[in-house]
């Protein structure tokens, strides 16, 4: 069995027919593994999604597909980044897992498990798997052969004691009357009948289903209700969750896989409910609800759930899925428990197996290291840069920043090595040559500094700072005539910034020292002592003694 890593939206789109065929065959497949849902995930944040695809040969169709996501995390104790692999639907889907043609379980699942075992990660998180323990055992058997620590995780909310690995589901009969009589207790049945009759008979109460024209209005109302209910509990995350829910509900509506009734009192919305429709598995999956908390009339939640179940039965759907969480109210609708599996594997040292980053995470770590460098969080910045370069040694921006960090530590010898590497992998970048020259200058390697500055100047001939650095180096080499010409070259460029103007002023002062009579004559004011600092972050102490009383270099 061949297992491929499939990445990118275009590659995923090409799988649609193959994906739908497997989905229709797999009796354990569920809506959050449908092609449409995974497509929604790609459109939302698909850059780190990948899919394991198993097939008998390179020319055959896939028989199993496993959507996953790679993430990058920082371990403060180790001062190191690591990768974890989790389910593609984490934080968006209630259920996760894989789809597999049941005829190929025995070959495809262990093969995908072996592929996972061979990948580079510090943590593998198989969270909210909606599949049988037997299938999970087949998948994870190869992983268990590596040196890992497996843990079965709990997902019980301690605040209200809700177990989110329990998923109540109601099996639906052929008629709504059969549902009321067979699935509900007499008390619950009487309550639901009474309030649904009231909603239908009261002329001030009405239901609406959004159309293309009204969908955004309905969604605004529903998400406003939802936000009001959860804002305090979700805290800073509430706006992120609202955006995510809006995105997924909007795409589901476009796919015609959303049922979103709203209950009104006259022109006032009092409650709304959103459920996903799975036409293949013939299921309606309750996703979220919201209500006007100031409404004191008939309970919108009860009425909307009843109306949704009645609609589902009328459309031939066979299950009403309340998704994760064993809240007590769900069982009044005749729901029975389904269980999820949540298992995690960790490496012993909390680092990737190889000790290196997954190449797909390099750009993210480099971005974070840049932020840390700017924030002067240098320890963490250095750790990130070194890990980036371990994985991809020729990332010039990482070399440049690491060299700057070493300069800040006055470690010019190591900085010179890093900037040398940068000039090898990015020979046309004048910044690398400039920083290399500055490092050699600080080490009093004046000949090497001159070579580096001249190379930088070839690449950026009008750069005042580089011209100034070269002139300073020639002074250090006691090459009076060449130094004077170099300072003249500084004066030949019009300064555009205050820093460049300061360099021009320095060059003027230096020329007074080198050739005062020839260049200025007796009427020129006396210059103050010459400051040969480089005008940048790097300010090495040059071995010069340019005194106020003598126009000569000692």
Coordinates of C-alpha atoms in Angstrom, one line a residue:
X1 CA 0.0 0.0 0.0
X2 CA 1.4 3.3 -1.1
X3 CA 0.8 6.4 1.1
X4 CA 1.2 9.9 -0.3
X5 CA 1.3 13.3 1.4
X6 CA -1.1 15.5 -0.5
X7 CA -0.8 19.3 -0.1
X8 CA -2.4 22.4 -1.6
X9 CA -5.9 23.4 -2.5
X10 CA -5.5 22.4 -6.2
X11 CA -4.4 18.9 -5.3
X12 CA -7.2 18.6 -2.8
X13 CA -9.8 19.7 -5.4
X14 CA -8.6 17.0 -7.8
X15 CA -9.6 14.4 -5.2
X16 CA -13.3 15.3 -5.2
X17 CA -14.6 12.4 -7.1
X18 CA -12.3 9.9 -5.5
X19 CA -13.1 11.4 -2.0
X20 CA -16.9 11.2 -2.5
X21 CA -16.6 7.6 -3.6
X22 CA -14.8 6.5 -0.5
X23 CA -17.1 8.6 1.7
X24 CA -20.2 6.8 0.3
X25 CA -18.6 3.4 1.0
X26 CA -17.4 4.1 4.6
X27 CA -20.2 3.6 7.0
X28 CA -18.2 5.4 9.7
X29 CA -17.7 8.5 7.6
X30 CA -19.4 11.6 9.0
X31 CA -20.1 15.1 7.8
X32 CA -16.9 16.7 9.1
X33 CA -15.0 14.4 6.8
X34 CA -17.0 15.2 3.7
X35 CA -15.3 16.8 0.8
X36 CA -17.3 19.9 1.2
X37 CA -16.4 20.4 4.9
X38 CA -12.7 19.8 4.3
X39 CA -12.9 22.2 1.4
X40 CA -14.3 24.8 3.8
X41 CA -11.3 24.2 6.1
X42 CA -9.0 24.8 3.1
X43 CA -10.7 28.1 2.3
X44 CA -10.5 29.2 5.9
X45 CA -6.9 28.3 6.7
X46 CA -5.5 25.7 4.4
X47 CA -1.8 26.6 4.4
X48 CA -0.9 23.9 7.0
X49 CA -3.4 21.2 6.0
X50 CA -2.2 18.0 4.4
X51 CA -3.9 14.8 3.5
X52 CA -2.5 11.3 3.8
X53 CA -3.7 9.2 0.9
X54 CA -3.4 5.4 0.7
X55 CA -3.7 3.5 -2.5
X56 CA -2.6 0.0 -3.7
X57 CA -0.4 1.3 -6.5
X58 CA 0.8 4.6 -7.9
X59 CA -1.7 4.4 -10.8
X60 CA -4.8 3.4 -8.8
X61 CA -7.4 5.5 -7.0
X62 CA -7.0 6.2 -3.3
X63 CA -8.8 3.9 -0.9
X64 CA -8.2 5.9 2.3
X65 CA -7.8 9.6 3.0
X66 CA -6.8 11.3 6.3
X67 CA -7.0 15.1 6.5
X68 CA -4.5 16.4 9.0
X69 CA -2.8 19.6 10.0
X70 CA 0.8 20.4 11.1
X71 CA 1.4 23.1 13.7
X72 CA 4.4 24.7 15.3
X73 CA 4.6 25.2 19.0
X74 CA 7.2 26.7 21.4
X75 CA 8.4 24.8 24.5
X76 CA 9.5 27.4 27.1
X77 CA 11.3 24.8 29.2
X78 CA 13.4 23.7 26.3
X79 CA 13.6 27.1 24.6
X80 CA 12.9 25.3 21.4
X81 CA 10.2 25.0 18.8
X82 CA 8.6 21.7 17.9
X83 CA 5.9 20.4 15.6
X84 CA 2.7 18.7 16.4
X85 CA 0.4 16.9 14.0
X86 CA -3.3 17.1 14.7
X87 CA -6.6 16.7 13.0
X88 CA -7.4 19.1 10.2
X89 CA -10.8 19.8 11.8
X90 CA -9.5 20.7 15.3
X91 CA -11.3 23.8 16.7
X92 CA -13.7 23.8 13.7
X93 CA -15.3 20.4 13.5
X94 CA -16.9 18.4 16.4
X95 CA -15.7 15.1 14.9
X96 CA -12.5 14.2 13.1
X97 CA -10.9 11.1 11.6
X98 CA -10.3 9.5 8.3
X99 CA -12.3 7.8 5.5
X100 CA -11.5 4.4 4.2
X101 CA -13.1 1.9 1.9
X102 CA -13.9 -0.9 4.5
X103 CA -12.6 -3.5 2.0
X104 CA -9.1 -2.0 2.5
X105 CA -9.0 -1.4 6.3
X106 CA -6.5 -4.1 7.0
X107 CA -3.9 -2.7 4.6
X108 CA -4.6 1.0 4.3
X109 CA -4.9 1.9 8.0
X110 CA -1.6 0.4 9.2
X111 CA 0.1 1.9 6.1
X112 CA -1.1 5.4 7.0
X113 CA -0.1 4.7 10.6
X114 CA 3.4 3.8 9.5
X115 CA 3.6 7.0 7.4
X116 CA 2.7 9.0 10.5
X117 CA 5.2 7.1 12.6
X118 CA 8.0 8.0 10.1
X119 CA 7.1 11.7 10.0
X120 CA 8.9 14.3 12.1
X121 CA 6.9 15.5 15.1
X122 CA 7.1 15.9 18.9
X123 CA 3.4 15.4 19.4
X124 CA 0.7 13.6 17.5
X125 CA -2.8 14.5 18.6
X126 CA -5.6 12.2 17.4
X127 CA -8.5 14.2 18.9
X128 CA -12.2 13.6 18.6
X129 CA -11.9 10.6 16.4
X130 CA -15.4 9.4 15.4
X131 CA -14.5 5.9 14.5
X132 CA -14.4 2.4 16.1
X133 CA -11.7 1.4 18.5
X134 CA -10.7 -1.4 16.2
X135 CA -9.9 1.0 13.4
X136 CA -8.0 3.3 15.8
X137 CA -5.9 0.2 16.9
X138 CA -5.1 -0.6 13.3
X139 CA -4.0 3.0 12.6
X140 CA -1.9 3.4 15.7
X141 CA -0.2 0.0 15.9
X142 CA 2.9 1.2 13.9
X143 CA 3.2 4.4 16.0
X144 CA 3.3 2.4 19.2
X145 CA 6.5 0.8 17.9
X146 CA 8.4 4.1 18.1
X147 CA 9.6 5.4 21.4
X148 CA 6.5 7.5 22.3
X149 CA 4.3 8.1 25.3
X150 CA 0.6 7.5 24.5
X151 CA -2.1 9.1 26.5
X152 CA -5.9 8.9 26.3
X153 CA -7.2 12.4 27.0
X154 CA -10.3 13.5 28.8
X155 CA -12.3 16.3 27.4
X156 CA -14.6 17.0 30.4
X157 CA -15.4 20.7 31.0
X158 CA -14.8 21.1 34.8
X159 CA -16.9 24.2 35.0
X160 CA -20.2 22.5 34.2
X161 CA -19.1 18.8 34.2
X162 CA -19.9 18.3 30.5
X163 CA -18.1 15.4 28.8
X164 CA -17.2 16.5 25.2
X165 CA -16.3 13.0 24.2
X166 CA -19.9 12.0 24.5
X167 CA -22.1 12.8 21.5
X168 CA -25.9 12.3 21.9
X169 CA -27.6 11.3 18.6
X170 CA -31.3 10.6 18.0
X171 CA -32.3 7.9 15.5
X172 CA -35.2 9.2 13.5
X173 CA -38.2 7.1 12.5
X174 CA -40.3 7.6 9.3
X175 CA -42.8 10.1 10.7
X176 CA -42.8 12.9 13.2
X177 CA -45.7 11.3 15.1
X178 CA -43.7 8.1 15.4
X179 CA -40.8 10.2 16.7
X180 CA -42.9 11.8 19.3
X181 CA -44.4 8.5 20.5
X182 CA -41.3 6.3 20.2
X183 CA -38.4 8.6 21.1
X184 CA -39.7 11.0 23.8
X185 CA -41.0 10.5 27.3
X186 CA -44.6 11.4 27.8
X187 CA -43.7 14.5 29.7
X188 CA -41.2 15.7 27.1
X189 CA -43.7 14.8 24.3
X190 CA -46.5 16.8 25.9
X191 CA -44.3 19.8 26.4
X192 CA -43.0 19.8 22.8
X193 CA -46.5 19.3 21.4
X194 CA -47.9 22.2 23.4
X195 CA -45.2 24.7 22.5
X196 CA -45.0 23.7 18.8
X197 CA -48.8 24.0 18.5
X198 CA -48.6 27.5 20.2
X199 CA -45.9 28.6 17.7
X200 CA -48.0 27.4 14.8
X201 CA -51.3 28.8 16.0
X202 CA -50.1 32.2 17.4
X203 CA -50.3 34.7 14.5
X204 CA -47.6 36.8 16.2
X205 CA -45.1 33.9 16.1
X206 CA -43.5 32.7 12.8
X207 CA -40.6 30.8 11.4
X208 CA -38.4 31.9 8.6
X209 CA -35.7 30.1 6.6
X210 CA -33.1 32.4 5.0
X211 CA -32.9 33.0 1.3
X212 CA -30.0 34.3 -0.7
X213 CA -31.3 37.8 0.0
X214 CA -31.9 37.4 3.7
X215 CA -29.1 35.1 4.7
X216 CA -26.6 37.7 5.9
X217 CA -29.3 39.4 8.0
X218 CA -30.3 36.1 9.6
X219 CA -26.7 35.2 10.2
X220 CA -26.0 38.6 11.8
X221 CA -28.9 38.1 14.2
X222 CA -28.0 34.5 15.1
X223 CA -24.3 35.3 15.7
X224 CA -25.3 38.3 17.7
X225 CA -27.4 36.1 20.0
X226 CA -24.6 33.6 20.2
X227 CA -22.0 36.2 21.1
X228 CA -24.2 37.7 23.8
X229 CA -24.5 34.3 25.5
X230 CA -20.9 33.3 25.3
X231 CA -18.9 36.5 25.5
X232 CA -18.2 36.4 29.2
X233 CA -17.2 32.7 29.2
X234 CA -15.2 32.8 26.0
X235 CA -13.4 36.1 26.8
X236 CA -10.9 37.3 24.3
X237 CA -11.6 34.3 22.0
X238 CA -15.2 35.2 21.4
X239 CA -14.6 37.4 18.3
X240 CA -12.4 34.7 16.8
X241 CA -15.0 32.1 17.3
X242 CA -17.7 34.3 15.8
X243 CA -15.6 34.8 12.7
X244 CA -14.9 31.1 12.4
X245 CA -18.6 30.2 12.8
X246 CA -19.7 32.8 10.3
X247 CA -17.2 31.5 7.8
X248 CA -18.2 27.9 8.1
X249 CA -22.0 28.6 8.1
X250 CA -21.7 30.9 5.1
X251 CA -19.9 28.3 3.0
X252 CA -22.3 25.5 4.2
X253 CA -25.2 27.8 3.0
X254 CA -23.5 28.1 -0.4
X255 CA -23.2 24.3 -0.6
X256 CA -27.0 24.1 0.3
X257 CA -26.0 22.0 3.3
X258 CA -27.3 24.4 6.0
X259 CA -30.7 24.4 7.8
X260 CA -31.1 27.6 9.8
X261 CA -34.6 28.4 11.0
X262 CA -35.4 31.5 13.0
X263 CA -38.3 32.1 15.3
X264 CA -39.9 35.6 15.3
X265 CA -42.4 37.4 17.4
X266 CA -43.9 39.9 14.9
X267 CA -40.8 41.7 13.6
X268 CA -38.6 40.7 16.5
X269 CA -36.3 37.7 16.2
X270 CA -36.3 35.7 19.4
X271 CA -34.1 32.7 18.5
X272 CA -32.3 30.9 15.8
X273 CA -30.6 27.6 15.2
X274 CA -28.1 26.3 12.6
X275 CA -27.6 22.7 11.6
X276 CA -25.5 21.0 8.9
X277 CA -27.2 18.7 6.4
X278 CA -25.4 15.5 5.4
X279 CA -27.3 14.1 2.4
X280 CA -25.1 11.0 2.1
X281 CA -25.2 9.9 5.7
X282 CA -28.8 11.3 5.9
X283 CA -28.1 13.3 9.0
X284 CA -28.9 16.7 10.4
X285 CA -26.2 17.9 12.7
X286 CA -27.1 20.7 15.2
X287 CA -24.2 23.1 15.3
X288 CA -25.2 26.2 17.3
X289 CA -28.1 28.2 18.5
X290 CA -28.8 31.6 20.0
X291 CA -31.8 33.4 21.5
X292 CA -32.8 36.8 22.8
X293 CA -32.1 36.5 26.5
X294 CA -34.7 39.1 27.3
X295 CA -37.6 37.1 25.6
X296 CA -40.0 35.7 28.2
X297 CA -42.4 33.9 25.8
X298 CA -42.4 30.3 24.6
X299 CA -38.9 28.7 24.7
X300 CA -37.2 29.3 21.3
X301 CA -34.7 26.4 21.7
X302 CA -37.3 23.8 22.4
X303 CA -39.5 25.0 19.5
X304 CA -36.6 25.3 17.0
X305 CA -35.2 21.8 17.9
X306 CA -38.7 20.3 17.4
X307 CA -39.2 22.1 14.1
X308 CA -35.7 21.0 12.9
X309 CA -36.4 17.3 13.8
X310 CA -39.8 17.5 12.0
X311 CA -38.2 19.1 9.0
X312 CA -35.4 16.4 9.0
X313 CA -37.9 13.6 9.1
X314 CA -39.9 15.2 6.2
X315 CA -36.7 15.2 4.1
X316 CA -36.0 11.5 4.8
X317 CA -33.0 12.1 7.2
X318 CA -32.3 9.3 9.7
X319 CA -30.4 10.9 12.5
X320 CA -30.5 14.2 14.5
X321 CA -27.0 14.7 15.8
X322 CA -26.5 17.0 18.8
X323 CA -22.7 16.8 18.4
X324 CA -20.2 16.9 21.3
X325 CA -21.3 17.4 24.9
X326 CA -23.7 15.4 27.1
X327 CA -25.9 18.3 28.2
X328 CA -29.0 17.0 29.9
X329 CA -31.5 18.7 27.6
X330 CA -30.3 16.6 24.6
X331 CA -31.6 13.4 26.1
X332 CA -35.2 14.8 26.3
X333 CA -35.2 14.5 22.5
X334 CA -34.5 10.8 22.6
X335 CA -30.8 10.9 22.0
X336 CA -28.4 8.0 22.7
X337 CA -24.7 8.3 23.3
X338 CA -21.9 7.9 20.8
X339 CA -18.3 8.1 22.0
X340 CA -15.3 9.8 20.6
X341 CA -11.6 8.8 21.0
X342 CA -9.0 11.3 22.0
X343 CA -5.4 9.9 22.0
X344 CA -2.1 11.7 22.1
X345 CA 1.5 10.6 21.5
X346 CA 4.5 12.5 22.7
X347 CA 8.2 12.0 22.1
X348 CA 10.3 11.5 25.3
X349 CA 12.1 14.9 25.1
X350 CA 9.2 16.9 23.7
X351 CA 11.3 17.6 20.6
X352 CA 10.8 16.4 17.0
X353 CA 12.2 12.9 16.4
X354 CA 15.1 14.4 14.3
X355 CA 15.6 17.4 16.5
X356 CA 14.9 19.6 13.4
X357 CA 11.8 21.5 12.4
X358 CA 9.5 20.2 9.7
X359 CA 10.4 22.3 6.6
X360 CA 6.8 23.5 6.4
X361 CA 7.1 25.3 9.6
X362 CA 10.3 27.2 8.8
X363 CA 8.5 30.4 7.6
X364 CA 6.3 30.5 10.7
X365 CA 9.3 30.2 13.1
X366 CA 11.3 32.8 11.1
X367 CA 8.4 35.2 11.4
X368 CA 8.1 34.6 15.1
X369 CA 11.9 34.9 15.6
X370 CA 11.8 38.3 13.7
X371 CA 9.1 39.5 16.1
X372 CA 11.1 38.3 19.1
X373 CA 14.2 40.0 17.8
X374 CA 12.4 43.3 17.3
X375 CA 10.9 42.9 20.8
X376 CA 14.5 42.3 22.2
X377 CA 13.5 38.8 23.3
X378 CA 16.9 37.6 22.1
X379 CA 17.1 34.2 23.8
X380 CA 14.0 33.0 22.1
X381 CA 14.9 34.8 18.8
X382 CA 18.2 33.0 18.7
X383 CA 16.6 29.6 19.4
X384 CA 14.2 30.1 16.5
X385 CA 16.9 31.3 14.1
X386 CA 19.2 28.4 14.9
X387 CA 16.4 25.9 14.4
X388 CA 15.5 27.5 11.1
X389 CA 19.1 27.2 9.9
X390 CA 19.4 23.6 11.1
X391 CA 16.5 22.7 8.8
X392 CA 17.3 25.0 5.9
X393 CA 20.9 26.3 6.2
X394 CA 20.7 28.8 3.4
X395 CA 17.9 31.0 4.6
X396 CA 19.7 34.3 4.1
X397 CA 17.2 36.4 6.2
X398 CA 17.8 34.0 9.1
X399 CA 21.5 34.3 8.7
X400 CA 21.4 38.0 8.6
X401 CA 19.3 38.3 11.7
X402 CA 21.4 35.7 13.6
X403 CA 24.5 37.7 12.7
X404 CA 23.0 40.9 14.0
X405 CA 22.1 39.1 17.2
X406 CA 25.7 38.0 17.6
X407 CA 26.9 41.5 17.0
X408 CA 24.6 42.7 19.8
X409 CA 26.4 40.2 22.0
X410 CA 29.8 41.5 20.9
X411 CA 30.6 38.1 19.4
X412 CA 32.1 39.4 16.3
X413 CA 34.1 36.2 15.5
X414 CA 30.9 34.1 15.3
X415 CA 29.1 37.0 13.5
X416 CA 31.8 37.0 10.8
X417 CA 31.2 33.3 10.3
X418 CA 27.5 33.7 10.0
X419 CA 27.8 36.7 7.5
X420 CA 30.3 34.7 5.5
X421 CA 27.7 32.0 5.1
X422 CA 25.2 34.6 4.1
X423 CA 27.5 35.9 1.3
X424 CA 27.8 32.4 0.0
X425 CA 24.1 31.7 -0.2
X426 CA 23.1 35.3 -1.2
X427 CA 26.2 36.8 -3.0
X428 CA 24.1 39.6 -4.5
X429 CA 22.8 40.9 -1.3
X430 CA 24.9 44.0 -0.2
X431 CA 23.7 43.8 3.4
X432 CA 25.5 40.6 4.0
X433 CA 28.8 41.9 2.6
X434 CA 28.4 45.1 4.6
X435 CA 27.8 43.3 7.9
X436 CA 30.7 41.0 7.2
X437 CA 32.9 44.0 6.7
X438 CA 31.7 45.5 9.9
X439 CA 32.4 42.3 11.8
X440 CA 36.0 42.1 10.4
X441 CA 36.5 45.7 11.2
X442 CA 35.6 45.1 14.8
X443 CA 38.0 42.1 14.8
X444 CA 40.7 44.4 13.3
X445 CA 40.9 42.2 10.3
X446 CA 41.2 45.3 8.1
X447 CA 42.2 43.6 4.9
X448 CA 39.2 41.3 5.1
X449 CA 37.0 44.2 6.0
X450 CA 38.2 46.2 2.9
X451 CA 37.4 43.2 0.6
X452 CA 33.9 42.9 2.0
X453 CA 33.1 46.6 1.8
X454 CA 34.4 46.9 -1.8
X455 CA 32.1 43.9 -2.7
X456 CA 29.2 45.6 -1.0
X457 CA 29.9 48.8 -2.8
X458 CA 30.0 47.1 -6.2
X459 CA 26.4 45.9 -5.4
X460 CA 25.2 49.2 -4.0
X461 CA 27.5 51.9 -5.3
X462 CA 25.5 54.9 -4.0
X463 CA 25.2 53.7 -0.5
X464 CA 26.8 56.4 1.8
X465 CA 27.1 54.1 4.8
X466 CA 29.1 51.5 2.8
X467 CA 31.4 54.3 1.3
X468 CA 31.9 55.6 4.9
X469 CA 32.8 52.1 6.2
X470 CA 35.3 51.6 3.4
X471 CA 36.9 54.9 4.1
X472 CA 37.2 54.1 7.8
X473 CA 38.9 50.8 6.9
X474 CA 41.4 52.5 4.7
X475 CA 42.2 54.9 7.5
X476 CA 42.8 51.8 9.8
X477 CA 45.1 50.4 7.1
X478 CA 47.0 53.8 7.0
X479 CA 46.3 54.2 3.3
X480 CA 46.0 58.0 3.5
X481 CA 45.5 58.8 -0.1
X482 CA 42.9 56.0 -0.7
X483 CA 41.1 57.0 2.5
X484 CA 40.9 60.6 1.3
X485 CA 39.4 59.5 -2.0
X486 CA 36.9 57.3 -0.2
X487 CA 35.8 60.1 2.0
X488 CA 35.5 62.3 -1.1
X489 CA 33.2 59.6 -2.5
X490 CA 31.0 59.9 0.6
X491 CA 30.7 63.7 -0.1
X492 CA 29.8 63.0 -3.7
X493 CA 26.4 61.5 -2.7
X494 CA 23.5 63.7 -1.7
X495 CA 22.4 62.6 1.8
X496 CA 18.7 61.7 2.2
X497 CA 18.4 60.9 5.9
X498 CA 19.7 62.4 9.2
X499 CA 22.0 59.3 9.5
X500 CA 23.5 59.9 6.0
X501 CA 24.0 63.6 6.9
X502 CA 26.0 62.6 10.0
X503 CA 28.1 60.3 7.8
X504 CA 28.8 63.2 5.4
X505 CA 29.8 65.4 8.4
X506 CA 32.2 62.7 9.6
X507 CA 33.7 62.4 6.1
X508 CA 34.2 66.2 6.0
X509 CA 35.9 66.1 9.4
X510 CA 38.1 63.2 8.4
X511 CA 39.2 65.0 5.3
X512 CA 40.3 68.0 7.4
X513 CA 42.5 65.7 9.3
X514 CA 43.9 64.0 6.2
X515 CA 44.5 67.1 3.9
X516 CA 43.4 70.3 5.7
X517 CA 45.4 72.9 3.6
X518 CA 44.8 71.3 0.3
X519 CA 41.1 70.9 0.7
X520 CA 39.9 73.8 2.8
X521 CA 42.5 76.6 3.2
X522 CA 43.1 78.8 6.2
X523 CA 39.6 80.3 6.4
X524 CA 38.0 76.9 7.2
X525 CA 36.8 76.6 10.8
X526 CA 38.7 74.1 12.9
X527 CA 37.0 70.8 13.2
X528 CA 36.3 69.1 16.5
X529 CA 37.8 65.7 17.2
X530 CA 36.8 63.1 14.7
X531 CA 34.1 60.6 15.7
X532 CA 34.8 57.5 13.7
X533 CA 31.7 55.5 15.0
X534 CA 30.0 53.7 12.1
X535 CA 26.6 55.4 12.5
X536 CA 24.8 52.1 12.8
X537 CA 24.1 49.5 15.5
X538 CA 27.7 48.2 15.1
X539 CA 30.2 50.6 16.7
X540 CA 33.6 48.8 16.9
X541 CA 36.5 50.6 18.6
X542 CA 39.0 51.2 15.8
X543 CA 42.7 51.2 16.6
X544 CA 43.1 54.9 15.6
X545 CA 44.5 57.8 17.5
X546 CA 43.4 60.9 15.6
X547 CA 44.2 63.8 17.9
X548 CA 43.0 67.3 18.0
X549 CA 46.5 68.9 17.8
X550 CA 48.0 66.8 15.0
X551 CA 46.6 66.3 11.5
X552 CA 48.2 62.9 11.2
X553 CA 47.5 59.3 11.8
X554 CA 49.6 57.6 14.4

